[in-house]
Structures are given as structure tokens and as C-alpha cells.
Coordinates of C-alpha atoms in Angstrom, one line a residue:
M165 CA 52.4 2.7 15.6
L166 CA 51.5 0.2 17.4
L167 CA 52.0 1.9 20.2
S168 CA 50.1 4.7 19.6
A169 CA 47.5 1.5 18.8
A170 CA 47.5 -0.1 21.6
I171 CA 47.3 3.1 23.9
A172 CA 43.8 4.2 21.7
A173 CA 42.8 0.4 22.5
A174 CA 43.3 1.4 25.8
A175 CA 42.1 5.0 26.5
L176 CA 38.9 3.1 24.8
G177 CA 38.2 0.6 26.5
L178 CA 38.8 2.4 30.0
S179 CA 35.6 5.0 28.4
L180 CA 33.8 2.2 27.5
Q181 CA 34.8 0.7 31.2
A182 CA 33.6 4.1 32.5
G183 CA 30.4 4.2 31.1
A184 CA 30.1 1.5 32.2
N185 CA 30.4 1.9 35.5
E186 CA 27.9 5.6 35.3
N187 CA 25.1 3.3 33.5
L188 CA 25.5 0.8 36.7
E189 CA 24.9 3.7 39.7
A190 CA 22.5 5.6 37.6
A191 CA 20.6 2.2 37.6
E192 CA 20.5 1.4 41.4
K193 CA 20.3 5.2 41.4
W194 CA 16.8 4.5 39.9
V195 CA 15.9 1.7 41.3
N196 CA 17.1 3.1 44.7
D197 CA 14.9 6.2 44.3
A198 CA 12.3 5.2 41.3
F199 CA 11.7 1.5 41.5
K200 CA 11.1 0.2 45.1
R201 CA 8.5 -1.6 45.1
S202 CA 8.3 -4.2 42.6
T203 CA 7.5 -8.4 42.5
L204 CA 10.5 -8.8 42.0
T205 CA 13.9 -8.6 45.4
K206 CA 16.8 -5.4 44.6
D207 CA 18.8 -7.8 43.1
Q208 CA 16.7 -9.2 40.4
Q209 CA 16.3 -6.1 39.5
M210 CA 20.1 -5.4 39.2
Q211 CA 20.3 -9.0 37.3
E212 CA 17.8 -7.0 34.5
M213 CA 19.1 -3.8 35.0
K214 CA 22.8 -5.6 34.4
W215 CA 20.9 -7.5 31.2
F216 CA 20.0 -3.8 30.2
I217 CA 23.6 -2.7 29.6
E218 CA 25.6 -5.4 28.0
A219 CA 22.6 -5.8 25.7
A220 CA 22.4 -1.8 25.2
K221 CA 26.3 -1.7 24.5
E222 CA 25.7 -1.8 20.6
F223 CA 22.8 0.7 20.1
R224 CA 25.4 3.4 23.2
G225 CA 25.3 7.3 21.2
M226 CA 22.1 6.7 18.9
D227 CA 18.7 8.5 19.3
I228 CA 15.6 6.5 19.5
N229 CA 11.9 8.3 19.1
V230 CA 9.1 5.9 19.3
V231 CA 5.7 7.7 20.2
S232 CA 2.2 6.8 22.1
E233 CA -1.7 7.9 23.3
T234 CA -1.1 10.2 26.5
I235 CA -2.5 8.3 28.9
A236 CA -1.2 8.2 32.4
T237 CA 0.2 5.4 31.4
H238 CA 2.2 6.5 28.7
E239 CA 3.0 10.0 30.5
Y240 CA 4.9 8.2 33.5
E241 CA 6.8 6.2 31.0
S242 CA 7.5 9.1 28.5
S243 CA 9.1 11.4 31.5
V244 CA 10.2 8.9 33.8
L245 CA 11.2 5.3 32.4
A246 CA 12.5 7.3 29.4
K247 CA 14.5 8.8 30.8
A248 CA 15.9 5.8 32.7
F249 CA 16.3 3.7 30.0
S250 CA 18.1 6.1 29.2
E251 CA 20.7 7.5 31.8
I252 CA 20.8 2.9 32.2
T253 CA 21.4 2.3 28.9
G254 CA 23.7 5.3 27.2
I255 CA 20.9 5.2 24.9
N256 CA 18.7 8.7 23.9
L257 CA 15.4 7.7 23.9
T258 CA 12.5 10.5 23.3
H259 CA 8.9 9.2 23.8
T260 CA 6.3 11.4 22.3
L261 CA 2.8 11.7 23.5
I262 CA -0.2 12.5 20.8
Q263 CA -3.7 11.8 20.6
E264 CA -4.3 8.5 19.3
G265 CA -6.4 9.1 16.1
D266 CA -2.9 11.0 15.3
V267 CA -0.9 7.8 16.3
I268 CA -3.2 5.4 13.8
E269 CA -2.8 8.1 11.5
K270 CA 1.2 8.7 11.8
L271 CA 1.4 4.7 11.3
Q272 CA -0.7 4.6 8.4
T273 CA 1.8 6.9 6.8
Q274 CA 4.3 4.5 7.1
M275 CA 2.6 1.6 6.6
Q276 CA 2.1 3.7 3.0
S277 CA 5.5 5.2 2.8
G278 CA 7.8 2.8 3.6
R279 CA 8.8 6.5 5.6
N280 CA 10.3 5.4 8.6
I281 CA 8.9 7.9 11.2
Y282 CA 9.2 6.3 14.7
D283 CA 10.7 3.1 16.0
G284 CA 8.7 1.6 18.5
W285 CA 4.6 2.2 18.3
V286 CA 2.7 2.0 21.2
N287 CA -0.1 1.1 19.7
D288 CA -3.9 -1.0 20.4
S289 CA -4.6 -4.6 20.2
D290 CA -7.7 -3.2 18.4
L291 CA -5.3 -3.1 15.0
I292 CA -3.8 -6.9 15.5
G293 CA -6.8 -8.3 12.3
T294 CA -4.7 -4.9 10.3
H295 CA -1.2 -6.1 11.0
V296 CA -2.1 -9.4 10.4
R297 CA -3.2 -9.0 6.9
Y298 CA -1.0 -6.5 5.5
G299 CA 2.3 -7.9 6.4
K300 CA 3.9 -4.3 7.7
V301 CA 4.5 -5.3 11.1
M302 CA 7.3 -7.4 11.9
P303 CA 5.3 -10.0 14.6
V304 CA 7.2 -9.8 18.5
E305 CA 7.3 -13.7 17.9
D306 CA 9.2 -12.8 14.6
M307 CA 11.7 -10.8 16.2
M308 CA 12.0 -12.6 19.2
N309 CA 13.1 -15.7 17.3
G310 CA 14.9 -14.0 14.9
E311 CA 16.9 -10.6 14.8
A312 CA 16.3 -10.5 17.8
R313 CA 17.1 -13.0 19.5
N314 CA 20.0 -12.7 22.0
L315 CA 18.5 -8.9 22.6
T316 CA 15.3 -10.7 24.9
L317 CA 14.8 -10.2 28.1
P318 CA 15.6 -13.9 29.6
T319 CA 13.0 -12.4 32.7
L320 CA 10.4 -11.0 30.3
D321 CA 8.3 -14.2 31.5
L322 CA 5.3 -13.9 28.6
E323 CA 2.9 -16.1 30.9
D324 CA 2.4 -13.7 33.1
F325 CA 1.5 -11.0 30.7
I326 CA -2.4 -11.2 31.3
G327 CA -3.2 -10.1 27.3
L328 CA -1.9 -12.1 25.5
E329 CA -4.9 -14.0 23.7
F330 CA -5.6 -10.2 22.5
T331 CA -2.6 -9.3 20.4
T332 CA -1.9 -13.4 19.4
G333 CA -3.1 -13.6 15.9
P334 CA -5.0 -16.3 13.9
D335 CA -1.7 -17.7 12.7
G336 CA -1.4 -18.7 16.7
K337 CA 1.8 -16.2 16.1
L338 CA 2.6 -13.1 18.6
Y339 CA 2.3 -9.6 17.1
Q340 CA 2.2 -7.4 19.7
L341 CA 3.8 -7.6 22.8
P342 CA 1.2 -5.2 25.7
D343 CA 2.4 -2.5 27.4
Q344 CA -1.0 -0.9 29.1
Q345 CA -4.4 -2.2 29.6
F346 CA -7.8 -1.2 31.0
A347 CA -11.5 -2.0 30.7
N348 CA -15.5 -0.4 29.9
L349 CA -17.4 -1.8 32.2
Y350 CA -20.1 -0.2 35.0
W351 CA -19.6 2.1 37.2
F352 CA -22.3 3.4 40.3
R353 CA -22.7 5.3 43.6
A354 CA -22.5 2.6 45.7
D355 CA -23.3 5.4 48.9
W356 CA -26.5 5.5 46.8
F357 CA -27.6 2.1 46.4
E358 CA -26.9 1.8 50.4
R359 CA -29.4 4.5 51.5
E360 CA -32.6 2.6 53.0
D361 CA -34.9 5.2 52.1
L362 CA -33.8 5.4 48.8
K363 CA -33.7 1.3 48.0
A364 CA -37.1 1.2 49.6
Q365 CA -38.5 4.0 46.9
F366 CA -36.4 1.3 43.7
K367 CA -38.8 -1.3 45.7
D368 CA -41.3 0.8 46.5
R369 CA -41.9 1.2 42.8
Y370 CA -39.8 -2.0 40.7
G371 CA -40.8 -5.4 42.8
Y372 CA -36.6 -6.1 43.0
E373 CA -33.7 -4.5 45.3
L374 CA -31.6 -1.7 44.6
G375 CA -28.5 -3.2 43.4
V376 CA -25.2 -4.0 40.7
P377 CA -27.7 -4.0 37.3
V378 CA -27.4 -7.0 35.6
N379 CA -29.5 -6.6 33.4
W380 CA -29.9 -4.0 30.7
S381 CA -33.7 -4.1 32.3
A382 CA -32.7 -3.2 35.7
Y383 CA -29.8 -0.6 34.3
E384 CA -32.8 1.0 32.5
D385 CA -34.8 1.5 35.2
I386 CA -32.4 2.5 38.1
A387 CA -31.8 5.5 35.3
E388 CA -35.5 6.1 34.6
F389 CA -35.8 5.9 39.2
F390 CA -32.4 8.6 39.8
S391 CA -33.2 11.1 36.7
V392 CA -37.3 10.5 36.9
H393 CA -37.8 9.9 40.1
V394 CA -35.5 11.2 43.1
K395 CA -34.5 14.1 41.0
E396 CA -32.4 15.4 43.8
I397 CA -30.4 14.4 46.4
D398 CA -29.0 16.6 49.1
G399 CA -30.7 19.9 46.6
E400 CA -28.7 18.6 43.7
R401 CA -30.7 17.5 40.8
V402 CA -28.9 14.0 40.2
Y403 CA -29.5 11.9 36.8
G404 CA -29.3 8.1 36.6
H405 CA -26.9 7.5 33.0
M406 CA -24.0 9.4 31.3
D407 CA -22.9 9.5 28.2
Y408 CA -22.0 11.7 25.1
G409 CA -23.5 12.1 21.4
K410 CA -21.9 14.7 19.7
K411 CA -20.2 14.0 16.0
D412 CA -17.0 13.2 16.8
P413 CA -14.2 10.3 15.7
S414 CA -15.3 9.6 19.8
L415 CA -18.0 8.1 19.1
G416 CA -17.0 5.7 16.9
W417 CA -15.3 4.4 19.9
R418 CA -18.2 4.7 21.8
F419 CA -20.0 2.3 19.4
T420 CA -17.0 -0.4 18.4
D421 CA -15.4 -1.0 21.6
A422 CA -17.7 -4.0 22.2
W423 CA -21.5 -2.3 22.8
F424 CA -22.9 -4.3 20.4
S425 CA -21.3 -7.0 22.2
M426 CA -22.8 -5.7 25.9
A427 CA -26.2 -6.3 24.0
G428 CA -24.8 -9.7 22.5
A429 CA -25.6 -9.0 19.0
G430 CA -22.5 -11.5 18.5
D431 CA -21.8 -15.1 18.5
K432 CA -19.7 -17.2 21.6
G433 CA -16.1 -16.9 21.7
L434 CA -14.1 -15.7 23.6
P435 CA -11.6 -13.4 23.3
N436 CA -14.1 -11.9 20.1
G437 CA -17.1 -13.8 18.9
L438 CA -16.8 -16.1 15.9
P439 CA -17.4 -16.1 13.1
V440 CA -19.6 -12.9 13.5
D441 CA -17.8 -10.8 15.9
E442 CA -18.5 -7.8 18.5
W443 CA -17.9 -5.3 15.1
G444 CA -21.4 -7.0 13.7
I445 CA -18.5 -9.3 11.1
R446 CA -18.8 -12.2 9.5
V447 CA -15.4 -14.6 8.7
E448 CA -15.3 -17.7 7.2
E449 CA -11.6 -19.5 7.4
C450 CA -10.2 -15.5 8.1
H451 CA -11.6 -13.3 5.4
P452 CA -14.3 -11.1 6.3
V453 CA -17.0 -12.0 3.7
G454 CA -19.3 -8.9 4.8
S455 CA -20.9 -6.9 7.9
S456 CA -25.0 -7.1 6.2
V457 CA -27.1 -9.2 7.4
S458 CA -27.8 -9.5 3.4
R459 CA -24.2 -11.5 4.0
G460 CA -24.2 -13.3 6.8
G461 CA -23.3 -10.0 8.9
A462 CA -25.1 -8.2 12.0
T463 CA -23.7 -5.1 11.6
N464 CA -27.4 -4.0 11.1
G465 CA -29.4 -7.0 12.9
P466 CA -31.8 -6.6 15.5
A467 CA -28.7 -7.1 18.3
A468 CA -27.4 -3.7 17.1
V469 CA -30.7 -2.2 16.3
F470 CA -31.7 -3.0 20.3
A471 CA -28.4 -1.7 21.8
T472 CA -28.4 1.6 18.6
S473 CA -32.0 2.5 19.9
K474 CA -31.1 2.3 23.9
Y475 CA -28.4 4.5 23.6
V476 CA -30.6 7.2 22.0
D477 CA -33.2 6.9 24.7
W478 CA -31.2 7.1 27.6
L479 CA -29.1 9.3 27.0
R480 CA -32.0 11.9 25.8
K481 CA -34.3 10.7 28.3
Y482 CA -32.0 10.1 31.6
A483 CA -28.6 11.7 30.7
P484 CA -27.6 15.7 31.9
P485 CA -28.7 17.6 28.5
E486 CA -25.9 18.7 27.9
A487 CA -24.2 15.5 27.4
Q488 CA -26.0 14.8 23.7
G489 CA -23.0 17.4 22.9
M490 CA -19.9 16.5 24.6
T491 CA -17.6 14.3 23.0
F492 CA -15.2 11.1 25.0
S493 CA -13.6 13.8 26.6
E494 CA -15.6 16.0 27.7
A495 CA -18.3 13.2 29.1
G496 CA -14.7 11.9 30.4
P497 CA -14.7 13.4 34.1
V498 CA -18.2 14.7 34.3
P499 CA -19.3 11.4 37.2
A500 CA -16.6 12.7 39.4
Q501 CA -18.7 16.1 40.0
G502 CA -20.6 14.1 42.0
N503 CA -24.9 13.9 40.4
I504 CA -24.2 11.0 38.0
A505 CA -25.6 7.3 39.5
Q506 CA -24.2 5.0 37.4
Q507 CA -22.5 4.9 34.2
I508 CA -23.3 1.6 32.0
F509 CA -20.0 3.0 30.5
W510 CA -16.6 3.5 32.1
Y511 CA -13.6 3.5 31.4
T512 CA -11.6 2.1 34.4
A513 CA -8.5 4.7 32.9
F514 CA -10.3 7.0 34.8
T515 CA -9.9 5.6 38.2
A516 CA -6.5 7.4 39.3
S517 CA -8.4 11.6 38.5
M518 CA -11.6 9.8 40.5
I519 CA -9.6 9.4 43.3
E520 CA -8.6 12.6 43.9
D521 CA -9.2 13.8 47.9
G522 CA -11.9 16.6 47.7
L523 CA -14.1 15.7 44.9
P524 CA -17.5 14.8 45.6
V525 CA -17.2 11.1 44.9
V526 CA -14.3 10.1 47.6
N527 CA -14.5 9.9 51.3
E528 CA -12.3 11.8 53.9
D529 CA -10.3 8.9 54.5
G530 CA -9.4 9.2 50.8
T531 CA -11.8 6.4 49.8
P532 CA -14.3 5.8 46.9
K533 CA -18.2 6.7 47.0
W534 CA -18.6 4.8 43.9
R535 CA -17.4 1.1 42.8
M536 CA -16.6 -0.2 39.7
A537 CA -18.4 -3.5 38.3
P538 CA -19.4 -5.6 35.5
S539 CA -21.6 -4.6 33.0
P540 CA -24.6 -5.7 32.3
R541 CA -25.9 -7.7 29.5
G542 CA -28.8 -7.0 27.0
P543 CA -31.0 -10.2 26.2
Y544 CA -29.3 -10.8 23.2
W545 CA -26.5 -12.1 25.3
E546 CA -25.7 -15.6 26.2
E547 CA -23.3 -17.2 28.7
G548 CA -19.7 -18.0 26.4
M549 CA -19.9 -14.5 25.0
K550 CA -18.1 -11.4 25.2
L551 CA -19.0 -8.5 27.3
G552 CA -17.2 -5.3 26.7
Y553 CA -13.6 -4.2 26.0
Q554 CA -11.4 -4.4 26.7
D555 CA -8.5 -2.1 25.6
V556 CA -4.9 -2.9 25.7
G557 CA -1.8 -0.7 23.6
S558 CA 0.4 -3.1 22.5
W559 CA 4.6 -1.9 21.4
T560 CA 4.6 -2.8 17.3
F561 CA 7.6 -2.3 14.5
M562 CA 7.6 -1.8 11.7
K563 CA 9.0 -4.0 8.9
S564 CA 9.9 -0.6 7.4
T565 CA 12.0 0.5 10.5
P566 CA 16.0 0.2 10.1
E567 CA 16.8 -2.9 11.7
K568 CA 19.6 -1.3 14.6
R569 CA 16.5 1.2 15.1
R570 CA 14.3 -1.5 15.5
L571 CA 16.1 -3.4 18.0
A572 CA 17.1 -0.7 19.8
A573 CA 13.0 0.3 20.0
W574 CA 12.8 -3.3 21.4
L575 CA 15.0 -2.9 23.7
Y576 CA 13.6 0.0 26.0
A577 CA 9.7 -1.8 25.1
Q578 CA 11.2 -5.0 27.1
F579 CA 12.9 -2.2 30.0
T580 CA 8.4 -0.8 30.1
V581 CA 6.9 -3.8 30.9
S582 CA 10.1 -5.5 33.0
K583 CA 9.6 -7.0 36.1
T584 CA 11.6 -4.2 38.3
V585 CA 9.4 -0.9 36.8
S586 CA 6.0 -2.6 36.1
L587 CA 4.6 -2.3 39.5
E588 CA 5.5 1.1 40.3
K589 CA 3.9 1.5 36.2
T590 CA 0.8 -0.3 37.4
I591 CA 0.7 2.1 40.8
A592 CA 1.4 5.2 38.8
G593 CA -1.7 4.6 36.0
L594 CA -3.8 2.0 37.1
T595 CA -3.0 -0.4 33.6
P596 CA -2.1 -3.7 35.0
I597 CA -0.5 -6.3 32.5
R598 CA 0.2 -8.1 34.8
E599 CA -0.6 -11.1 37.0
S600 CA 2.1 -10.9 38.6
D601 CA 1.5 -7.2 40.0
I602 CA -2.0 -7.6 39.9
E603 CA -1.0 -10.8 42.9
S604 CA 1.6 -8.0 45.1
A605 CA 0.7 -7.1 48.3
E606 CA 0.8 -3.6 46.7
M607 CA -2.2 -3.7 45.2
T608 CA -3.9 -5.8 48.4
A609 CA -2.8 -3.0 50.4
M610 CA -4.3 -0.1 47.5
A611 CA -7.3 -1.8 46.1
P612 CA -10.3 -0.4 49.0
K613 CA -8.8 3.7 47.4
L614 CA -9.7 1.7 43.7
G615 CA -13.3 1.5 43.8
G616 CA -12.6 -3.0 42.7
L617 CA -9.8 -2.7 40.1
V618 CA -8.3 -4.6 41.9
E619 CA -10.9 -7.2 42.7
F620 CA -12.4 -7.2 38.4
Y621 CA -8.6 -7.5 37.9
R622 CA -8.4 -10.6 40.3
S623 CA -11.9 -11.8 39.5
P624 CA -12.6 -15.0 36.5
A625 CA -15.1 -12.4 34.5
R626 CA -12.0 -10.8 33.2
V627 CA -12.1 -13.1 30.5
Q628 CA -14.9 -12.2 29.0
W629 CA -13.5 -8.7 28.4
S630 CA -11.6 -8.1 25.0
P631 CA -10.6 -5.9 22.8
T632 CA -11.4 -6.0 18.8
G633 CA -10.7 -8.7 17.3
T634 CA -9.3 -9.8 14.2
N635 CA -11.9 -10.0 12.4
V636 CA -11.5 -6.4 11.5
P637 CA -10.0 -6.1 8.2
D638 CA -8.5 -2.6 8.2
Y639 CA -9.8 -1.5 11.5
P640 CA -8.2 2.8 9.9
K641 CA -10.2 3.1 7.4
L642 CA -13.6 1.3 8.6
A643 CA -13.4 2.3 12.2
Q644 CA -13.5 6.0 11.1
L645 CA -17.5 5.3 9.3
W646 CA -18.8 3.8 12.8
W647 CA -18.7 7.8 14.4
Q648 CA -20.7 9.3 11.5
F649 CA -23.3 6.7 11.4
I650 CA -23.4 6.7 14.8
A651 CA -24.5 10.3 14.8
Q652 CA -27.1 10.2 12.7
A653 CA -28.9 8.1 14.9
A654 CA -27.8 10.6 18.4
S655 CA -28.9 13.3 16.0
G656 CA -32.7 12.0 15.1
E657 CA -31.5 12.6 11.4
A658 CA -32.0 9.0 10.8
T659 CA -33.3 6.1 12.8
P660 CA -31.1 3.6 13.8
Q661 CA -31.8 1.1 11.6
E662 CA -31.2 3.6 8.8
A663 CA -28.5 4.2 10.4
L664 CA -27.3 1.0 11.1
D665 CA -27.6 0.0 7.0
G666 CA -25.9 2.3 6.7
L667 CA -23.4 2.1 7.8
A668 CA -23.7 -1.7 7.3
Q669 CA -22.8 -1.4 3.5
A670 CA -20.9 1.1 3.9
Q671 CA -18.6 -1.4 5.4
D672 CA -19.1 -4.1 3.4
R673 CA -18.0 -0.7 0.4
V674 CA -14.9 -1.1 2.3
M675 CA -14.1 -4.4 2.5
Q676 CA -15.3 -4.8 -1.4
R677 CA -12.0 -2.1 -1.9
L678 CA -10.3 -4.1 -0.6
E679 CA -11.5 -7.8 -2.0
R680 CA -9.9 -5.6 -5.6
A681 CA -7.2 -4.3 -4.9
N682 CA -6.1 -7.4 -3.3
V683 CA -3.7 -5.6 -1.2
M684 CA -3.5 -8.5 1.6
P685 CA -1.6 -11.3 1.1
N686 CA -2.9 -12.4 4.3
C687 CA -6.5 -13.5 5.1
G688 CA -8.1 -10.6 2.8
P689 CA -11.8 -10.3 2.4
K690 CA -14.3 -12.5 0.4
L691 CA -17.5 -10.9 0.5
N692 CA -20.8 -13.8 0.2
E693 CA -23.2 -12.7 -1.9
E694 CA -26.1 -10.3 -0.9
R695 CA -29.5 -13.0 0.0
D696 CA -32.9 -12.5 1.7
P697 CA -31.9 -11.5 5.2
Q698 CA -34.7 -13.6 6.5
Y699 CA -32.0 -16.3 5.6
W700 CA -29.1 -15.7 7.9
L701 CA -31.8 -14.5 11.0
D702 CA -32.7 -18.0 10.9
Q703 CA -29.9 -19.9 10.9
P704 CA -28.5 -20.4 14.2
G705 CA -25.8 -17.7 15.5
S706 CA -25.7 -14.2 14.8
P707 CA -27.3 -12.3 13.6
K708 CA -30.1 -12.9 15.7
A709 CA -33.9 -12.8 15.0
K710 CA -35.5 -10.0 16.3
L711 CA -36.9 -10.9 19.8
A712 CA -39.8 -10.5 21.4
N713 CA -39.6 -9.3 24.1
E714 CA -36.8 -7.4 24.1
K715 CA -36.8 -6.2 28.0
P716 CA -37.5 -9.1 30.1
Q717 CA -37.3 -8.9 34.3
G718 CA -35.2 -6.4 35.5
K719 CA -32.2 -8.4 37.2
T720 CA -30.3 -7.0 40.0
V721 CA -27.0 -8.6 42.9
A722 CA -25.9 -6.9 45.9
Y723 CA -21.8 -5.6 44.9
D724 CA -20.5 -7.6 47.8
E725 CA -22.7 -11.0 47.1
L726 CA -20.3 -10.2 43.3
L727 CA -16.9 -9.8 45.3
K728 CA -18.4 -13.4 47.4
T729 CA -18.8 -14.9 44.0
W730 CA -15.5 -14.3 42.9
E731 CA -13.9 -14.3 44.9
E732 CA -14.9 -18.3 45.3
A733 CA -14.5 -19.0 41.5
R734 CA -10.4 -17.9 42.4

């Protein structure tokens, strides 16, 4: 009997050893074939892979499921990294891709029911305020200091991540681990902006140089110039602006992704304005107290009304007529078709699709005819404020997920951001998360074909772009209000003021219900009593009183000069 047990144990040992050898061989194959470009040496990469093999021993054979929205970066993770991780660790990892709205819906279901749907989630850091307040998420920092203390990659190097401030709560604790991020910037046809005939026409008509607009006044002048006065280039109808206006959930993102911050509606403060953020929600001692001006908020204040009015006016006057009936996904590919001069609201996630050979906006040598640059700022904007939005999809783990499953998913999350694979992932999806990748020789070599992406992420300006912050107490409930009310303004059913009055009141009603239900153990809403809006408009900061002149003189800067100022500030 003892001999049989010894034989069985020996056989098991040999089997485990054989398995470990197979894992090591798989790791070497993946490093050699798929992860050649890395900021680590091959020996360092293999050290990381050996760590994953050892850490995964107790989870081998498990079937683990994670989920994310469908963008190029996550497609790379799902098709390449999930397979690599499974072969290297012996954990059967399935990375499912669904639409962003579906990710949020399923996350809400797991939060409310406690039923485990996925073991790990790539969930936008826009929900940081939700996660902090409901207490349903297992903060990454708590995992690293507790259950995952011995399962945290020694070379994870948190200091190398560029977006940790976006996934940190008001308590200073890290709740989510960034997986990918991209900014919402200004896009323009650099080749047209350099044409001497167009430059002369613009200067003659507007009295200043055609260039990258610094303020909204210049953006509006350039939009008018191309749509109304130029009209055609090389026999093709051209437009000075592109946007979308269909009543659809994506119309909400168009605004919650920091449109009011670009106008200057919120308070100073990075990564988000305090006490009033870019949604117009005021927070006092971490408690949301209102979004209506009558409660100290700014959702329906003069700066927000100005921003919404400009959105509506530009869409109607300067964008292609069909844009008013488009959604986000339908409008996204339009600039690549070659008849748009500029776009104030453009996601760098589109970069990969904008540099394909053969496109009207790409030169024969593969360099782009377009460039990206910092967004122009509205008249209410002041130095020290955020200037735009940055999407930060981040690994998020639920307390309702069984611990062993959560820990196995945590290993995969670390694998997808490890230095062994992160540079290849950055090149595949162009959504960088690590300083070391951004500064790599590979990204320097790619820069000329990426239209300013590398220069932006290496610039000191990038800190002015940030996701939705912690002022928003329940992102899923509040975000869905925006598209319904903004659509009223876009369609002409209501004036911008009427639409935003409705939005602000609806947000306050949701926060009142949350307050009454007392469902948030941390920093829940405590609404201010309503008072004369003028009281708040007379106070310093946001909400801001209406400016006498909302269209100051247009101001532009030459793109090369802009890059030079970034270089000098590094």
C-alpha cells in the first residue's frame, strides 16, 4: 500500500514536472514569436514568465472568464494574450468581448444580485465614484496587501503606469488597475492647413493665421471657413466640422466625456475639478450635494448652456447634413474618408484605423495627412482646469466573485499589463498605459506615422486629460440620463437651457433617491437645499456667471511651434 502511494506520488511529481516543462517551452515560444518588442530583455521576459508559471500552479485546469468592451486593444488581448496566458499557465482563460453598454449592464447585475457573472472585468475608471461608494468592488490595493500578496508580480512596477491617479479613490486607495487608455483630442487635416492659398484666404478673412485653434472662437472660424467659404477642395465638397446627433446612448458619451470641461464649466483641479466637476456635480467632503445651479452645481449653468449651444450650432451649420442622424460608431469613420477639415471631439482610439494604406487621408509613404493636437478651450476655461477626456479601461474585481476565481483572474490581468507583453499590446491597439512603453525606441520609430499620438503622450499637456472622476456617485444611473436630454437640444425639441434644466433636475432626483435609500455606505449624496441660483453664480469658482463676451478673438498656433513648446517643457 505504501509502495503504491509512493509510486502514485512519484508519478504525480513527474506529471507536474512535465507540465511545468511544457509551460516553460510555451513561454519561450511566445516570447520569441509574439513578444519580441519589449522594454525588457529576453532574459527578463522569461523571468516574468517563470513567475507566472509558478504563481499559477494552484489554479491550473480552472476555467476563468473575463470581459471587456470591443476595441482593438481588447481584441488583441482576447485573441493573443488570453491564448498565451492559457498555454503558459495552464489556466483556461476566456476573454469575452461585448459592447461597453453591455459591460456596464452585466456589472450592475452582478453588483445587485451578488451572482458571479465574470471573474474579472475591464471596466472604465469612469465608474470609480460608483465603486468607492457602493463597496461592491474589491480594491486592487486591498488585494495586493492581502489575498494576492504572494500573487502580485514583483515587476508589476506601479510607478510606471501613467493613469493610477484616475483609478484611486478619495480615500487614497487604488481600486482598479489601468489596462488601456486613450484621449479625446483635436484632429485636423495638416496638409490643408499648410496650403498657401488657404492660409492666405483665411488670414484675409479672419485677420489671423490658419493653424491649430487654441480657443473655441478659432475653431468656429475654421469650421465656417471650410464649410461656407472653401466648400470644395480638388472637386470634393468639404466640411469644417464633424460630429453626430442621433438620439442614442452614444450621444450621452459625447457630453459626459468632458464636453463641459472643454468649455470651462467646472472648477480648477486635476485630474478633476473640485468642488464642481465636468459633469456639473458639486461635492462637499466627498458627498455629492447637487448638479443644479440652485444647489451649487453647474450642469445647467451658463458655461454648460454655452457648450451645448455650440454643439448644436456647429452640428447644424458646419458638419455634413447626414451627421445629425448618425451615432458615435457611424460618425467615427467619416474623417478618414477625406472631406473633413477638423474635428474638435476625436478619440485617439481611432488612430489605428486612420493610418491604413490607401485611405484618402494617408500619403503614399504611409505618413498621415492629418495630425492630432490638444483640444481648443472655451471662454470659461481657466489655467489649472482639465481640458478634455481620457478613457481608462481598468481591471476591476468584485467581492462577489469567489476568491480563488478572483485571484486567477488577477494573474491574467497582470499578464496583460506586464512589461513582457505591454509594448506589443501598445503597438497593436495604440492605447498606452506605461511610461516605459511611451518612451521606447519602438514608439519613437513609429511616431511619424501616428499623427502626434506619441508626442502627445510624451508631453506635459497630457495631465489635463482625465476620465470622469469621483464626484459622480452612480455612473450607470446618471449617464443614461444625458443622451435623453441632450437629444432634445440636438433635435430642436428644446432649447439648450431647457434641456440642461431637465438634465440637472433629473440628476438631482436620482441622487435624492440614493440619499433616501441610504444604499451607499461611503460618501453617499447629501443634497443641498435649493436656493436662488444667483447666490451660487455670485460665489467664486463654478457655477460661473454668464460672460458678457462668449466669443473672444480667435487664436491659433502653428503645429510645429506647439510641438516645440512640448519638447522644451519635458
